[in-house]
Tab-separated table of C-alpha atoms in Angstrom:
chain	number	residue	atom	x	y	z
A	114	UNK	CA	4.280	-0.660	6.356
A	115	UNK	CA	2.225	-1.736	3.292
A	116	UNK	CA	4.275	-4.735	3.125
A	117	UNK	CA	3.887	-5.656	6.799
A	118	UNK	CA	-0.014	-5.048	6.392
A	119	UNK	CA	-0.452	-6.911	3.051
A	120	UNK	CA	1.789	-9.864	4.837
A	121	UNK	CA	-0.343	-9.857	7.569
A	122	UNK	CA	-3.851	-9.806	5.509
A	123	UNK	CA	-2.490	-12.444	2.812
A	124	UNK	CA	-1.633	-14.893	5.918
A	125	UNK	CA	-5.167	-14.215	7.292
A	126	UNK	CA	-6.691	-14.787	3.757
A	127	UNK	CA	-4.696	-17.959	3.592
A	128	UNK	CA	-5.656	-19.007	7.204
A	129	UNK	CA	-9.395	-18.619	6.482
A	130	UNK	CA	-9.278	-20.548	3.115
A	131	UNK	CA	-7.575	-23.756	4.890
A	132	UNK	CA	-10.212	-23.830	7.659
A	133	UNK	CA	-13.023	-23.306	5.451
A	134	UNK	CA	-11.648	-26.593	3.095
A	135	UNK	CA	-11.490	-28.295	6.584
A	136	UNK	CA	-15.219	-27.124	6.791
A	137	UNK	CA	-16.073	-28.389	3.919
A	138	UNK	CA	-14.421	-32.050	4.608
A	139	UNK	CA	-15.824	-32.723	7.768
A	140	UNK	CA	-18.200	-30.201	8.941
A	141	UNK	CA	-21.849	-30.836	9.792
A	142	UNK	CA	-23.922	-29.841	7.493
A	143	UNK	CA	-27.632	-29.029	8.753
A	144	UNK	CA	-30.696	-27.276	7.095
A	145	UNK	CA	-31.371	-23.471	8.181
A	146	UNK	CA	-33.877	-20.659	7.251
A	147	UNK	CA	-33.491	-17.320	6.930
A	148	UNK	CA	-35.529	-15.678	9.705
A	149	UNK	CA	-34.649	-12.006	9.160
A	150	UNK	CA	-32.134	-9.281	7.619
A	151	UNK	CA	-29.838	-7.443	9.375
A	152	UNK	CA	-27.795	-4.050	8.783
A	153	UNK	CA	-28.538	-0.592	6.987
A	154	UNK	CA	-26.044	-0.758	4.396
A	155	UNK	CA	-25.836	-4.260	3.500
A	156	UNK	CA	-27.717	-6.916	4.311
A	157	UNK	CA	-26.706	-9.785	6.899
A	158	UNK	CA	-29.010	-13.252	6.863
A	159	UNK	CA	-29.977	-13.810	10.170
A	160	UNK	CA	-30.559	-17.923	10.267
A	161	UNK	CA	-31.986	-19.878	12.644
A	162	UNK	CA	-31.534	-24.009	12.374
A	163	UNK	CA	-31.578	-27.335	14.951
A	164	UNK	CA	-27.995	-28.801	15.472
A	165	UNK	CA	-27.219	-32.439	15.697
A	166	UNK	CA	-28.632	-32.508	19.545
A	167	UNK	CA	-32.048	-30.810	19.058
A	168	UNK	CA	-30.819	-27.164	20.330
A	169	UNK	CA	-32.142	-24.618	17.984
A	170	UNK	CA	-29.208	-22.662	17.135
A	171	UNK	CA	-29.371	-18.809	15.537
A	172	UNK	CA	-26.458	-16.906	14.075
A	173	UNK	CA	-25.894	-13.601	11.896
A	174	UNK	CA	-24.070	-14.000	8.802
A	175	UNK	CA	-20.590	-12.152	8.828
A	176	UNK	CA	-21.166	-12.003	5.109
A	177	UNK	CA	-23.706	-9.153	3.622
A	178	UNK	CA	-24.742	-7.954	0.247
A	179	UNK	CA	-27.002	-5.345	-1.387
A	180	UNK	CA	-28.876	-6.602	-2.148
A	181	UNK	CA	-29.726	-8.991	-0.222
A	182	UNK	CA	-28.562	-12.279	-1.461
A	183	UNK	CA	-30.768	-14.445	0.699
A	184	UNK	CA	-34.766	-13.649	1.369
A	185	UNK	CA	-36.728	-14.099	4.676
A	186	UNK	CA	-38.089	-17.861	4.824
A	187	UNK	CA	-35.607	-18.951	2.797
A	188	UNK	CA	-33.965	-22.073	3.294
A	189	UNK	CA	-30.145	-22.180	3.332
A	190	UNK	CA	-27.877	-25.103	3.994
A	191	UNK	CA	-25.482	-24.576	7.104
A	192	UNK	CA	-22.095	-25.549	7.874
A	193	UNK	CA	-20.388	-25.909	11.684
A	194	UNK	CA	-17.185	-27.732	13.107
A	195	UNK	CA	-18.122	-30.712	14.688
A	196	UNK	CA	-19.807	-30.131	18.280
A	197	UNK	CA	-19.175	-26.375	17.953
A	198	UNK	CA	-22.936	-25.421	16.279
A	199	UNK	CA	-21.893	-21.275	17.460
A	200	UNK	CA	-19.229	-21.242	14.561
A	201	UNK	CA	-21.542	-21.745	11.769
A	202	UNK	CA	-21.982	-20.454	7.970
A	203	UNK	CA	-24.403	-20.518	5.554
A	204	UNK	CA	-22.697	-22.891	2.697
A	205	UNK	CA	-22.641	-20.079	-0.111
A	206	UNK	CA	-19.261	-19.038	-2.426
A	207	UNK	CA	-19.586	-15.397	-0.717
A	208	UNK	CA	-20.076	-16.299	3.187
A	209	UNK	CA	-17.113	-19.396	2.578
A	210	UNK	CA	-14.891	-17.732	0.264
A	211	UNK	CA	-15.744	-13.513	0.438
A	212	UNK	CA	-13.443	-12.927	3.504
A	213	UNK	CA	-10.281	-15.064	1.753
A	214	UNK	CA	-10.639	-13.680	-1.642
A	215	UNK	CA	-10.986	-9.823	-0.566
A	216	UNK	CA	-8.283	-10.122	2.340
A	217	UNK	CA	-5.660	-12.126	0.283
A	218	UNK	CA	-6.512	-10.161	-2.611
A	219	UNK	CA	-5.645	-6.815	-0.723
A	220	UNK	CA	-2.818	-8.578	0.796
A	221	UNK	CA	-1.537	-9.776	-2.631
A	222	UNK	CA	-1.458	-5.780	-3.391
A	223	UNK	CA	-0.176	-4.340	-0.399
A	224	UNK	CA	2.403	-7.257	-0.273
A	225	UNK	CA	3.492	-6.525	-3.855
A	226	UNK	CA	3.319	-2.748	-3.446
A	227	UNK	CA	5.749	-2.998	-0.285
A	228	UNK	CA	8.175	-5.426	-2.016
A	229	UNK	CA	8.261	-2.206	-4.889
A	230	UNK	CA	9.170	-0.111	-2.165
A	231	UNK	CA	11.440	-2.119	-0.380
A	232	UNK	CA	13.400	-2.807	-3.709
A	233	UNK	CA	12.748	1.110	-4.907
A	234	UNK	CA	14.656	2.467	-1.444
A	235	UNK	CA	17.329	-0.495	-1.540
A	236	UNK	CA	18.493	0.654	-5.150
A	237	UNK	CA	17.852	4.719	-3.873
A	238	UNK	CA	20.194	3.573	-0.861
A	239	UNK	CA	22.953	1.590	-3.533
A	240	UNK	CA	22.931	4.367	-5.669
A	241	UNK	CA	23.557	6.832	-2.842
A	242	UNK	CA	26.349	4.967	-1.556
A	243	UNK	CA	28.148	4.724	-4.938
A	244	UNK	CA	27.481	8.405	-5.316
A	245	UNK	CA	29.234	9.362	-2.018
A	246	UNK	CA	32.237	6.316	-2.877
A	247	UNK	CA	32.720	7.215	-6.833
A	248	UNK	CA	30.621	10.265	-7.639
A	249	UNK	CA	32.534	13.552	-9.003
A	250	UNK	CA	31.637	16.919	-7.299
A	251	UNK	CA	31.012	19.301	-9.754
A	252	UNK	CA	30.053	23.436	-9.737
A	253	UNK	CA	26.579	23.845	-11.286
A	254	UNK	CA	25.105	27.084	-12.436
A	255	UNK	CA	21.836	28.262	-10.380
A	256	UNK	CA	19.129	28.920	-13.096
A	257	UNK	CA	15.369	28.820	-11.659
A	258	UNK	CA	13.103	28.054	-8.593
A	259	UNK	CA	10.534	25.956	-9.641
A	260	UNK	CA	7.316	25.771	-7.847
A	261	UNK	CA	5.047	22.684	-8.534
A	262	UNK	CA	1.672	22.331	-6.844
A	263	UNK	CA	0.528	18.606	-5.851
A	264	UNK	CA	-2.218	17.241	-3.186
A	265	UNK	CA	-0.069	18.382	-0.313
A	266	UNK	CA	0.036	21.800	-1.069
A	267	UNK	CA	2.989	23.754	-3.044
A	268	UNK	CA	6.619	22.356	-3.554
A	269	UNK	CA	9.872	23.898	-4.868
A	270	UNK	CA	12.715	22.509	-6.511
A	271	UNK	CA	16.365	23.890	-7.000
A	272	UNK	CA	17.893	24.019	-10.793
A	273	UNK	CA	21.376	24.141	-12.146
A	274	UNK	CA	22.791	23.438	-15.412
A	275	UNK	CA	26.998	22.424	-16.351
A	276	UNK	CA	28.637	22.055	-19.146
A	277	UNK	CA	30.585	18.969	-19.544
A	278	UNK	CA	34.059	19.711	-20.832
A	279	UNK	CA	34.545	16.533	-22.305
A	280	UNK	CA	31.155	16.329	-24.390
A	281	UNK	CA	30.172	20.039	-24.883
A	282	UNK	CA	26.558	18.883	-23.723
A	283	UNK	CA	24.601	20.928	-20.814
A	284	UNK	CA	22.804	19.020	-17.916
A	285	UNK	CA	20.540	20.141	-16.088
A	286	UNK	CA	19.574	19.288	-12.333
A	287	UNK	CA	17.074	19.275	-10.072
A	288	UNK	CA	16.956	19.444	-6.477
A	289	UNK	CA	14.839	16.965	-4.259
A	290	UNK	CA	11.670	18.594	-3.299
A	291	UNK	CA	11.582	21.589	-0.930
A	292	UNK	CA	8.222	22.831	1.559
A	293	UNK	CA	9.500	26.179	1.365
A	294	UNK	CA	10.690	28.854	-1.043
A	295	UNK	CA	14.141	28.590	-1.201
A	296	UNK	CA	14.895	32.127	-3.627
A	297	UNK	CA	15.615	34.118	-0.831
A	298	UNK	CA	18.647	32.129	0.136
A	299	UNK	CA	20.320	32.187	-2.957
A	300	UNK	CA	22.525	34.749	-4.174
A	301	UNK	CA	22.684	36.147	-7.814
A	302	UNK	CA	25.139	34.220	-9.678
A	303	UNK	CA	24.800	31.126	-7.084
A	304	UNK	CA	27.134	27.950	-7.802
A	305	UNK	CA	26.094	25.126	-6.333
A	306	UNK	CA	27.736	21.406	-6.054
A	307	UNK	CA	26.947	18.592	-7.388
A	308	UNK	CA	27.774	15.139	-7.076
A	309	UNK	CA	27.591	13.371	-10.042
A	310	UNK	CA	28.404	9.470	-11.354
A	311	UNK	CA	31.140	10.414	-13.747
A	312	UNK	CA	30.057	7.953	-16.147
A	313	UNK	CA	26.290	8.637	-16.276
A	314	UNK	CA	25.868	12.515	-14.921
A	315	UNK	CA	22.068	11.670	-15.290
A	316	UNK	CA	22.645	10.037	-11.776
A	317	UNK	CA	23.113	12.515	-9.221
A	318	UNK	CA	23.002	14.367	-6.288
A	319	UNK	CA	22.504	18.085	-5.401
A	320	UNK	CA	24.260	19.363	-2.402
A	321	UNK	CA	21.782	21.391	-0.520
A	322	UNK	CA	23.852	21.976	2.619
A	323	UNK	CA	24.065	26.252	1.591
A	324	UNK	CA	19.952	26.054	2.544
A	325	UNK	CA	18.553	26.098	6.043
A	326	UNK	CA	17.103	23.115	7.733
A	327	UNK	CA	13.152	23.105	8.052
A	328	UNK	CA	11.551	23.026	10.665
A	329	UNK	CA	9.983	19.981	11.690
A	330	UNK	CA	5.762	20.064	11.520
């Protein structure tokens, strides 16, 4: 999703900066004043000016500031397409370049933060796969219930420890994170499975199949 979006705003950003060069190539370039202010939080130019035929022509800045970066009676130079007066700007870096730089800037990030994610699940999914080709299934021994509080509420986590024969050395594992409080479902002197990669056991996955399902919000 944050890829699609940033995509999507980063081909918009682009898309705005190649019409407004185009702008500034051939539009028609008139002179404009500032006739009034418009908005509450931020303040719009409102600009009234004569186009190439004689037809006084008035727009509203899409671009606004606090504060405001243009005063009434001011006198602004204004951009439009050839023969299309309604699509005009005020020629200022903010009103050309504000919508560009903020959309393909956020675009940029979202783009970059959904290419993390995308790469984050693909190596989750790998490392899943060679879990359930090569992984070893060990017996783990239940020690705790830990309960963790974060922004969504409270979450629990299942933990085991093993002893590897081979090294002497205990690991200990944690289960992915629960919504409810699994203690009540496990038995004293619980074993539960494991799948681990035999050559690095700090890649693994606990078998939670001996807990309920939850129920679905």
């Amino acid at each position: 999703i944050f890829g699609g979006i940033g995509a999507l705003f980063l081909v918009l950003g682009i898309v705005s900066s190649l019409s407004n060069w185009r702008l500034l190539d051939s539009g028609v370039r008139r002179e404009g004043v500032v006739t009034g202010l418009v908005g509450t939080r931020t303040a719009q130019p409102r600009v009234r000016f004569v186009d190439t035929t004689g037809r006084v022509v008035e727009f509203t800045s899409r671009a606004g500031s606090n504060p405001p970066a243009y005063g009434i009676g001011e006198r602004v130079e204004v951009l439009y397409p050839a023969g299309k007066p309604e699509r005009a700007v005020i020629h200022g870096f903010f009103s050309l370049w504000g919508f560009a730089l903020i959309g393909g800037g956020m675009g940029l990030a979202f783009t970059i933060i959904g290419l993390f994610s995308l790469v984050a699940g693909l190596r989750a999914g790998r490392r899943a796969r060679t879990l359930d080709e090569q992984g070893m299934l060990i017996d783990t021994d239940f020690t705790a219930v830990e309960r963790i509080s974060d922004d969504d509420g409270v979450v629990f986590f299942v933990r085991s420890q093993w002893v590897s024969p081979s090294s002497g050395r205990v690991h200990v594992f944690d289960s992915e994170a629960l919504r409810f409080d699994p203690t009540g479902f496990i038995r004293p002197g619980q074993r539960i499975r494991v799948r681990i990669d035999p050559a690095n056991p700090a890649t693994y996955q606990m078998q939670m199949d001996f807990l309920p399902c939850e129920a679905e919000q």
